[in-house]
mmCIF file of C-alpha atoms in Angstrom:
data_model
loop_
_atom_site.group_PDB
_atom_site.id
_atom_site.type_symbol
_atom_site.label_atom_id
_atom_site.label_comp_id
_atom_site.label_asym_id
_atom_site.label_seq_id
_atom_site.Cartn_x
_atom_site.Cartn_y
_atom_site.Cartn_z
ATOM 1 C CA MET C 1 44.595 117.123 77.070
ATOM 2 C CA MET C 2 41.344 115.198 77.201
ATOM 3 C CA ARG C 3 40.594 112.779 74.412
ATOM 4 C CA ASN C 4 37.355 111.028 73.477
ATOM 5 C CA SER C 5 39.052 107.660 73.836
ATOM 6 C CA LEU C 6 39.165 108.267 77.582
ATOM 7 C CA LEU C 7 35.430 107.596 77.711
ATOM 8 C CA VAL C 8 36.238 104.007 76.800
ATOM 9 C CA LEU C 9 39.423 103.712 78.829
ATOM 10 C CA ALA C 10 38.320 105.459 82.028
ATOM 11 C CA GLY C 11 37.310 102.203 83.665
ATOM 12 C CA LEU C 12 40.599 100.466 82.889
ATOM 13 C CA ALA C 13 43.739 100.586 84.970
ATOM 14 C CA LEU C 14 47.318 99.415 84.693
ATOM 15 C CA ALA C 15 47.622 95.998 86.275
ATOM 16 C CA SER C 16 49.920 96.138 89.270
ATOM 17 C CA VAL C 17 50.521 94.525 92.623
ATOM 18 C CA GLY C 18 52.760 95.504 95.508
ATOM 19 C CA SER C 19 55.352 98.271 95.558
ATOM 20 C CA ALA C 20 58.567 98.889 93.646
ATOM 21 C CA GLN C 21 61.337 101.336 92.855
ATOM 22 C CA THR C 22 61.960 101.850 89.166
ATOM 23 C CA ILE C 23 65.003 103.497 87.603
ATOM 24 C CA ILE C 24 63.985 105.629 84.639
ATOM 25 C CA ASN C 25 66.899 106.277 82.293
ATOM 26 C CA ALA C 26 67.499 109.109 79.867
ATOM 27 C CA ASN C 27 67.333 108.410 76.145
ATOM 28 C CA ASN C 28 71.014 109.355 75.752
ATOM 29 C CA PRO C 29 73.961 107.940 77.741
ATOM 30 C CA SER C 30 75.216 111.420 78.595
ATOM 31 C CA GLY C 31 71.761 112.633 79.631
ATOM 32 C CA ASP C 32 68.916 114.438 77.885
ATOM 33 C CA ALA C 33 68.332 118.158 77.330
ATOM 34 C CA PHE C 34 65.094 118.419 75.369
ATOM 35 C CA THR C 35 64.279 122.017 74.491
ATOM 36 C CA ASN C 36 62.160 124.008 72.070
ATOM 37 C CA ALA C 37 62.576 127.693 71.257
ATOM 38 C CA GLY C 38 59.187 128.099 69.567
ATOM 39 C CA PRO C 39 55.819 129.000 71.154
ATOM 40 C CA SER C 40 54.083 125.768 70.118
ATOM 41 C CA VAL C 41 54.505 122.822 72.471
ATOM 42 C CA ALA C 42 56.972 120.066 71.554
ATOM 43 C CA THR C 43 56.976 116.456 72.738
ATOM 44 C CA GLN C 44 59.541 113.662 72.912
ATOM 45 C CA ALA C 45 58.860 110.126 74.133
ATOM 46 C CA LEU C 46 61.314 108.309 76.378
ATOM 47 C CA THR C 47 62.305 104.749 75.614
ATOM 48 C CA ALA C 48 62.145 103.844 79.317
ATOM 49 C CA THR C 49 59.061 102.168 80.747
ATOM 50 C CA GLY C 50 57.883 101.640 84.294
ATOM 51 C CA ALA C 51 57.608 98.358 86.146
ATOM 52 C CA TYR C 52 53.868 98.207 85.445
ATOM 53 C CA GLY C 53 53.889 99.355 81.839
ATOM 54 C CA GLU C 54 53.903 103.106 82.429
ATOM 55 C CA THR C 55 55.260 105.222 79.590
ATOM 56 C CA PHE C 56 57.181 108.481 79.946
ATOM 57 C CA VAL C 57 57.234 111.606 77.807
ATOM 58 C CA TYR C 58 58.813 115.050 77.779
ATOM 59 C CA ARG C 59 55.953 117.351 76.811
ATOM 60 C CA ASN C 60 54.612 120.921 76.819
ATOM 61 C CA VAL C 61 58.111 122.186 76.052
ATOM 62 C CA ARG C 62 58.161 125.670 74.530
ATOM 63 C CA ASN C 63 59.611 129.180 74.568
ATOM 64 C CA GLY C 64 63.094 127.997 75.548
ATOM 65 C CA GLY C 65 62.082 125.636 78.351
ATOM 66 C CA MET C 66 64.264 122.565 78.901
ATOM 67 C CA VAL C 67 63.618 119.179 80.467
ATOM 68 C CA GLY C 68 65.868 116.146 80.656
ATOM 69 C CA ILE C 69 67.173 113.376 82.840
ATOM 70 C CA ASP C 70 70.840 114.203 83.458
ATOM 71 C CA SER C 71 73.578 114.309 86.092
ATOM 72 C CA THR C 72 73.545 118.066 86.775
ATOM 73 C CA TYR C 73 71.884 117.750 90.177
ATOM 74 C CA ALA C 74 72.355 114.159 91.312
ATOM 75 C CA ARG C 75 70.100 112.882 94.066
ATOM 76 C CA SER C 76 69.778 109.104 94.472
ATOM 77 C CA GLY C 77 72.505 107.705 92.264
ATOM 78 C CA THR C 78 74.026 109.881 89.564
ATOM 79 C CA GLY C 79 71.120 111.934 88.242
ATOM 80 C CA SER C 80 67.663 113.465 88.463
ATOM 81 C CA LEU C 81 65.013 115.121 86.310
ATOM 82 C CA HIS C 82 66.451 118.533 85.349
ATOM 83 C CA LEU C 83 64.111 121.459 84.571
ATOM 84 C CA VAL C 84 65.019 124.902 83.261
ATOM 85 C CA GLY C 85 62.796 127.909 82.686
ATOM 86 C CA THR C 86 64.552 130.783 80.951
ATOM 87 C CA GLY C 87 61.753 133.327 81.314
ATOM 88 C CA GLY C 88 59.652 134.535 78.380
ATOM 89 C CA ASN C 89 56.864 132.041 79.154
ATOM 90 C CA ALA C 90 59.206 129.051 79.030
ATOM 91 C CA GLN C 91 57.597 125.753 79.977
ATOM 92 C CA SER C 92 58.633 122.099 80.237
ATOM 93 C CA GLU C 93 57.594 118.907 81.981
ATOM 94 C CA LEU C 94 57.926 115.141 82.188
ATOM 95 C CA ALA C 95 54.747 113.080 82.446
ATOM 96 C CA PHE C 96 54.204 109.387 83.046
ATOM 97 C CA GLY C 97 51.048 107.347 82.710
ATOM 98 C CA GLY C 98 49.318 104.529 80.872
ATOM 99 C CA GLY C 99 49.919 106.008 77.433
ATOM 100 C CA PHE C 100 50.278 109.192 75.385
ATOM 101 C CA ASP C 101 49.837 110.149 71.751
ATOM 102 C CA ALA C 102 52.526 111.846 69.646
ATOM 103 C CA ASN C 103 51.525 115.249 71.041
ATOM 104 C CA GLY C 104 51.667 114.173 74.673
ATOM 105 C CA ASN C 105 47.909 113.865 75.136
ATOM 106 C CA ILE C 106 46.810 111.162 77.558
ATOM 107 C CA LEU C 107 45.360 107.999 76.066
ATOM 108 C CA GLY C 108 45.124 105.561 78.975
ATOM 109 C CA PRO C 109 44.708 103.154 80.543
ATOM 110 C CA SER C 110 44.476 104.939 83.860
ATOM 111 C CA MET C 111 46.783 104.343 86.801
ATOM 112 C CA GLY C 112 43.852 103.960 89.197
ATOM 113 C CA SER C 113 41.113 105.914 90.926
ATOM 114 C CA ILE C 114 41.797 109.129 92.823
ATOM 115 C CA ASP C 115 39.558 107.604 95.508
ATOM 116 C CA ASN C 116 42.335 105.110 96.266
ATOM 117 C CA LEU C 117 45.338 107.468 96.236
ATOM 118 C CA SER C 118 47.761 106.163 98.868
ATOM 119 C CA ALA C 119 51.060 107.984 98.240
ATOM 120 C CA LEU C 120 52.307 111.155 96.558
ATOM 121 C CA ASN C 121 55.677 112.702 97.305
ATOM 122 C CA ALA C 122 58.895 113.764 95.605
ATOM 123 C CA ASP C 123 62.362 115.160 96.201
ATOM 124 C CA PHE C 124 62.812 118.733 94.955
ATOM 125 C CA TYR C 125 65.880 120.877 94.307
ATOM 126 C CA THR C 126 66.096 124.525 93.296
ATOM 127 C CA ALA C 127 69.487 125.773 92.149
ATOM 128 C CA SER C 128 68.335 129.283 91.274
ATOM 129 C CA SER C 129 65.309 131.425 90.495
ATOM 130 C CA ASN C 130 64.392 135.086 90.566
ATOM 131 C CA LEU C 131 61.408 134.118 92.767
ATOM 132 C CA SER C 132 61.724 133.257 96.453
ATOM 133 C CA ASN C 133 60.552 129.750 97.415
ATOM 134 C CA ALA C 134 60.382 128.624 93.773
ATOM 135 C CA MET C 135 60.325 124.879 93.180
ATOM 136 C CA ALA C 136 59.158 122.533 90.456
ATOM 137 C CA ILE C 137 55.446 121.890 90.006
ATOM 138 C CA LEU C 138 53.826 118.484 90.582
ATOM 139 C CA ARG C 139 50.455 117.567 89.056
ATOM 140 C CA LEU C 140 47.902 114.756 88.872
ATOM 141 C CA GLU C 141 46.051 114.594 85.552
ATOM 142 C CA LEU C 142 42.472 113.385 86.080
ATOM 143 C CA PHE C 143 39.479 112.382 83.995
ATOM 144 C CA SER C 144 35.957 111.330 84.932
ATOM 145 C CA ALA C 145 33.487 109.958 82.411
ATOM 146 C CA ASN C 146 30.588 111.058 84.596
ATOM 147 C CA ASP C 147 30.896 113.835 87.162
ATOM 148 C CA GLY C 148 27.403 115.162 87.667
ATOM 149 C CA GLY C 149 26.157 113.727 84.400
ATOM 150 C CA SER C 150 28.983 114.773 82.087
ATOM 151 C CA ALA C 151 32.640 114.063 81.388
ATOM 152 C CA SER C 152 35.243 116.163 83.169
ATOM 153 C CA TYR C 153 38.996 116.631 82.734
ATOM 154 C CA GLY C 154 41.482 118.608 84.810
ATOM 155 C CA GLN C 155 44.697 118.591 86.795
ATOM 156 C CA LEU C 156 45.356 118.951 90.499
ATOM 157 C CA VAL C 157 48.395 121.214 90.697
ATOM 158 C CA PHE C 158 50.887 121.582 93.523
ATOM 159 C CA ASP C 159 52.608 124.909 92.850
ATOM 160 C CA ASN C 160 54.411 126.434 95.809
ATOM 161 C CA LEU C 161 54.314 129.891 94.207
ATOM 162 C CA TRP C 162 50.556 129.967 93.711
ATOM 163 C CA GLY C 163 49.387 130.672 97.255
ATOM 164 C CA THR C 164 50.306 132.913 100.157
ATOM 165 C CA GLY C 165 50.553 132.353 103.898
ATOM 166 C CA PRO C 166 49.772 128.736 104.832
ATOM 167 C CA GLU C 167 49.294 127.865 101.158
ATOM 168 C CA SER C 168 53.002 128.360 100.432
ATOM 169 C CA MET C 169 55.992 126.840 102.211
ATOM 170 C CA ALA C 170 59.453 128.312 102.710
ATOM 171 C CA TRP C 171 61.934 126.646 100.381
ATOM 172 C CA THR C 172 65.734 126.772 100.616
ATOM 173 C CA PHE C 173 67.745 126.924 97.410
ATOM 174 C CA GLY C 174 70.831 124.782 96.875
ATOM 175 C CA GLN C 175 69.760 121.716 98.824
ATOM 176 C CA TRP C 176 67.486 118.739 98.248
ATOM 177 C CA GLY C 177 64.309 118.313 100.252
ATOM 178 C CA ASN C 178 61.301 116.011 100.222
ATOM 179 C CA VAL C 179 57.684 117.155 100.069
ATOM 180 C CA ASP C 180 55.183 114.461 101.073
ATOM 181 C CA LEU C 181 51.847 115.662 99.765
ATOM 182 C CA PHE C 182 49.885 112.624 100.901
ATOM 183 C CA ALA C 183 51.264 112.442 104.443
ATOM 184 C CA ASN C 184 50.598 116.183 104.812
ATOM 185 C CA ALA C 185 47.291 116.199 102.952
ATOM 186 C CA ASN C 186 45.701 118.531 105.505
ATOM 187 C CA SER C 187 48.311 121.245 105.014
ATOM 188 C CA ILE C 188 49.429 120.924 101.368
ATOM 189 C CA TYR C 189 47.393 123.007 98.922
ATOM 190 C CA LEU C 190 46.562 122.287 95.283
ATOM 191 C CA ARG C 191 44.428 124.029 92.691
ATOM 192 C CA GLY C 192 42.247 122.534 90.001
ATOM 193 C CA THR C 193 42.415 123.360 86.301
ATOM 194 C CA SER C 194 40.040 123.036 83.337
ATOM 195 C CA GLY C 195 36.894 121.104 84.270
ATOM 196 C CA LEU C 196 37.918 120.827 87.917
ATOM 197 C CA ALA C 197 38.161 124.611 88.150
ATOM 198 C CA SER C 198 34.828 125.039 86.357
ATOM 199 C CA ARG C 199 33.047 122.675 88.732
ATOM 200 C CA TYR C 200 34.786 123.405 92.016
ATOM 201 C CA GLY C 201 36.352 126.843 91.627
ATOM 202 C CA SER C 202 39.888 128.059 91.064
ATOM 203 C CA ALA C 203 40.771 128.597 94.734
ATOM 204 C CA GLN C 204 43.366 126.328 96.290
ATOM 205 C CA ARG C 205 42.215 123.518 98.583
ATOM 206 C CA THR C 206 44.134 121.083 100.711
ATOM 207 C CA LEU C 207 44.757 117.696 99.155
ATOM 208 C CA ALA C 208 42.525 116.196 101.857
ATOM 209 C CA ASN C 209 39.709 118.528 100.792
ATOM 210 C CA TRP C 210 40.142 117.570 97.144
ATOM 211 C CA LEU C 211 40.089 113.859 97.964
ATOM 212 C CA THR C 212 36.844 114.313 99.887
ATOM 213 C CA THR C 213 35.304 116.514 97.185
ATOM 214 C CA LEU C 214 36.117 114.153 94.311
ATOM 215 C CA ASN C 215 35.370 110.912 96.145
ATOM 216 C CA GLY C 216 32.849 108.743 94.317
ATOM 217 C CA LYS C 217 32.748 110.948 91.217
ATOM 218 C CA GLY C 218 34.644 108.593 88.948
ATOM 219 C CA TYR C 219 37.955 110.429 88.609
ATOM 220 C CA ASP C 220 40.851 108.275 87.420
ATOM 221 C CA ILE C 221 44.514 109.324 87.418
ATOM 222 C CA PHE C 222 45.884 109.275 83.867
ATOM 223 C CA SER C 223 49.257 110.894 84.480
ATOM 224 C CA VAL C 224 51.587 112.239 87.108
ATOM 225 C CA ASN C 225 53.753 115.062 85.802
ATOM 226 C CA ALA C 226 56.489 117.328 87.091
ATOM 227 C CA GLY C 227 57.677 120.507 85.434
ATOM 228 C CA TRP C 228 57.993 124.249 85.338
ATOM 229 C CA GLY C 229 54.798 126.042 84.347
ATOM 230 C CA GLN C 230 54.565 128.619 81.587
ATOM 231 C CA SER C 231 56.122 131.642 83.266
ATOM 232 C CA VAL C 232 57.986 134.879 82.630
ATOM 233 C CA ASN C 233 60.228 133.997 85.577
ATOM 234 C CA GLN C 234 63.473 132.039 85.588
ATOM 235 C CA PHE C 235 64.069 128.651 87.174
ATOM 236 C CA ASP C 236 66.810 126.029 87.333
ATOM 237 C CA GLY C 237 66.137 122.944 89.425
ATOM 238 C CA ALA C 238 65.331 119.271 89.582
ATOM 239 C CA VAL C 239 62.988 116.541 90.808
ATOM 240 C CA ASP C 240 63.769 112.947 91.770
ATOM 241 C CA ASN C 241 62.230 109.945 93.504
ATOM 242 C CA ILE C 242 58.635 110.718 92.622
ATOM 243 C CA THR C 243 56.565 108.333 94.725
ATOM 244 C CA PHE C 244 53.006 107.629 93.648
ATOM 245 C CA GLY C 245 50.589 105.058 94.978
ATOM 246 C CA VAL C 246 47.074 103.769 94.432
ATOM 247 C CA GLY C 247 45.933 101.302 97.056
ATOM 248 C CA ALA C 248 48.654 98.799 97.929
ATOM 249 C CA ASN C 249 50.607 99.588 94.762
ATOM 250 C CA ILE C 250 53.201 102.234 95.683
ATOM 251 C CA ARG C 251 55.989 102.963 93.219
ATOM 252 C CA THR C 252 59.023 105.267 93.300
ATOM 253 C CA TYR C 253 60.639 106.626 90.133
ATOM 254 C CA ASN C 254 64.368 107.333 90.344
ATOM 255 C CA PHE C 255 65.647 109.281 87.325
ATOM 256 C CA GLU C 256 69.148 108.397 86.117
ATOM 257 C CA PRO C 257 71.234 108.970 82.964
ATOM 258 C CA VAL C 258 71.860 105.816 80.949
ATOM 259 C CA PRO C 259 75.076 104.120 82.187
ATOM 260 C CA GLU C 260 78.012 104.544 79.836
ATOM 261 C CA PRO C 261 78.850 101.418 77.760
ATOM 262 C CA ALA C 262 82.117 100.906 79.659
ATOM 263 C CA THR C 263 80.213 100.990 82.929
ATOM 264 C CA MET C 264 77.710 98.477 81.611
ATOM 265 C CA ALA C 265 80.540 96.218 80.465
ATOM 266 C CA ALA C 266 82.161 96.396 83.874
ATOM 267 C CA LEU C 267 78.870 95.516 85.507
ATOM 268 C CA GLY C 268 78.495 92.604 83.116
ATOM 269 C CA LEU C 269 81.960 91.260 83.891
ATOM 270 C CA GLY C 270 81.279 91.579 87.580
ATOM 271 C CA ALA C 271 78.069 89.599 87.219
ATOM 272 C CA VAL C 272 79.862 86.852 85.267
ATOM 273 C CA ALA C 273 82.569 86.624 87.919
ATOM 274 C CA LEU C 274 79.953 86.384 90.652
ATOM 275 C CA ILE C 275 78.141 83.573 88.832
ATOM 276 C CA ARG C 276 81.423 81.667 88.379
ATOM 277 C CA ARG C 277 82.250 81.988 92.070
ATOM 278 C CA ARG C 278 78.826 80.690 93.006
ATOM 279 C CA LYS C 279 79.201 77.712 90.654
ATOM 280 C CA LYS C 280 82.593 76.811 92.173
ATOM 281 C CA ALA C 281 81.131 77.050 95.655
#
């Protein structure tokens, strides 16, 4: 998903200071279920934005894959990011970053340099799959305007099903668990795609190895995305509380359905009552 405009935007980054938790709501009060039966990818933008201007998009949805923020598998609060792969090369994902075009391609600005990555973890849940240890996939989408004299695009992919032995962890279905990629950088494996695979091979490396390999080569992070990769296998699960950090700026994204109007009204009345009590005091 590399675009020429990235050559201009690679040096820019979203302005941000400190750390924050952001609630990302679904487009619909009852939750989203964005799906596409056809083989061509479909995209849908979310109206929600992050605390530092990040935009969110459902993308790469095809062959019956489904993605949506809903209440099916609640984690923190009443919801999470729900992902379904029905087999038949179904695929779906949610991505967030500085900006995307109508087809889900990254536009920028970047969210910071991979050299300064300071946090990457998420809560995962697998309800069912025909594959043991299946869980959602987490990726960092990178671009460098000058790696060895030429531009390079690729993703670093955490996919628990890709490796064997120490490259794959045991995963229990039916319960939530956290995977902290950054804190366990010496034992969590990722593979590179596209230009990263061409330059550095398709074999998995630890995150620590990738950070050392890419250091100083100008790679910026243009999106973080979670999904189910194009697969003939079945999957039903969720992701929540994606935590991502560059330098001192560490942010956590909590996915929740939009509160129902009645709930919002009740919250509003409660706030008014609280203000009145404070004024009387």
